[in-house]
XYZ file of C-alpha atoms in Angstrom:
121
model
C 156.517 -7.575 -50.824
C 154.124 -10.513 -51.150
C 151.439 -11.568 -48.626
C 149.402 -14.771 -48.476
C 146.314 -15.020 -46.327
C 144.327 -18.189 -45.693
C 140.726 -18.545 -44.724
C 138.129 -21.231 -44.251
C 139.502 -23.243 -41.355
C 137.406 -24.366 -38.425
C 135.878 -27.274 -36.579
C 134.139 -30.058 -38.479
C 132.887 -33.504 -37.599
C 134.468 -36.623 -39.126
C 133.116 -37.242 -42.581
C 132.414 -33.574 -43.107
C 133.840 -31.070 -45.572
C 135.703 -27.747 -45.456
C 137.032 -25.461 -48.108
C 140.218 -23.495 -47.609
C 141.069 -20.460 -49.656
C 144.235 -18.448 -50.004
C 144.830 -15.124 -51.690
C 148.223 -13.739 -52.664
C 148.752 -9.998 -52.922
C 151.594 -7.490 -53.259
C 154.396 -7.144 -55.750
C 153.536 -10.160 -57.888
C 154.732 -10.599 -61.455
C 153.823 -14.229 -61.832
C 152.970 -17.025 -59.414
C 154.336 -20.374 -60.385
C 153.485 -23.410 -58.145
C 150.953 -22.913 -55.353
C 150.149 -25.382 -52.658
C 148.987 -26.385 -49.247
C 151.025 -27.968 -46.402
C 149.929 -28.951 -42.966
C 151.609 -29.267 -39.573
C 150.685 -30.732 -36.200
C 152.571 -29.783 -33.013
C 155.918 -31.520 -32.679
C 156.020 -32.690 -36.267
C 157.395 -31.434 -39.534
C 155.280 -29.500 -42.047
C 154.018 -31.982 -44.615
C 152.893 -31.627 -48.209
C 149.140 -31.804 -48.775
C 148.787 -30.789 -52.423
C 150.409 -28.562 -55.036
C 149.255 -27.134 -58.352
C 151.360 -25.607 -61.139
C 150.381 -22.538 -63.079
C 149.302 -24.828 -65.905
C 147.066 -26.809 -63.578
C 149.059 -29.981 -62.933
C 148.392 -31.315 -59.519
C 150.173 -33.445 -56.916
C 148.699 -34.916 -53.755
C 149.871 -36.651 -50.665
C 148.785 -40.261 -50.667
C 146.828 -39.637 -47.473
C 144.488 -37.154 -49.148
C 144.119 -38.569 -52.634
C 140.471 -38.973 -53.625
C 139.284 -36.759 -50.709
C 140.948 -33.404 -51.307
C 140.915 -31.238 -54.425
C 143.284 -28.319 -55.111
C 142.345 -25.598 -57.576
C 143.606 -22.148 -58.530
C 142.507 -18.981 -60.294
C 145.527 -17.369 -61.958
C 143.712 -14.155 -62.672
C 142.865 -13.688 -58.986
C 146.040 -15.124 -57.509
C 144.090 -17.583 -55.413
C 144.329 -21.225 -54.514
C 141.776 -23.374 -52.830
C 141.643 -26.753 -51.144
C 138.293 -28.607 -51.073
C 138.502 -31.158 -48.280
C 135.890 -33.948 -48.147
C 135.469 -37.037 -46.035
C 137.564 -35.445 -43.301
C 139.225 -37.641 -40.723
C 140.583 -36.917 -37.239
C 144.066 -37.326 -38.596
C 143.531 -34.393 -40.915
C 143.517 -32.094 -37.873
C 146.409 -29.653 -38.315
C 147.330 -26.062 -39.144
C 147.141 -25.683 -42.925
C 149.539 -23.348 -44.622
C 149.254 -21.872 -48.104
C 152.446 -21.466 -50.124
C 153.354 -19.876 -53.463
C 156.472 -19.616 -55.601
C 156.376 -16.007 -56.713
C 158.369 -14.001 -59.302
C 158.468 -10.604 -57.666
C 157.665 -7.558 -59.826
C 160.484 -5.150 -60.492
C 163.372 -7.277 -59.191
C 162.212 -10.512 -60.789
C 163.535 -12.653 -58.030
C 161.900 -16.037 -57.357
C 160.935 -16.615 -53.771
C 158.755 -18.929 -51.664
C 156.066 -17.280 -49.599
C 153.892 -18.717 -46.866
C 150.666 -17.681 -45.202
C 150.272 -17.564 -41.402
C 148.203 -20.751 -41.386
C 144.629 -21.704 -40.544
C 143.529 -24.335 -38.017
C 141.487 -27.275 -39.172
C 140.079 -29.464 -36.394
C 138.176 -32.664 -37.222
C 136.403 -33.925 -34.102
C 133.046 -35.124 -32.932
């Protein structure tokens, strides 16, 4: 019913920057909170940042001041600008959205397949 697709991952040197994007499509009535999580092998998926429909943001302490989340409600997109990247930022990054589905008006969480971010020299 709803699909999320991330883009923008890749390999970057420490101190560099990357910008992740995510587009939601399908039977969308309204998208409430959107966000980014990340996961490394053998560990739980952790919050990176979230943004409400009204633009209120929340960041993990580890990325405050380095990452910026933004969204375009008209285009159903969310982005994550990542600056001053560190090796510990290496992970698979997942986009998520809380969606009210058209027609049935259920509220569900949706996730993208993830995009790899590797910070290494």
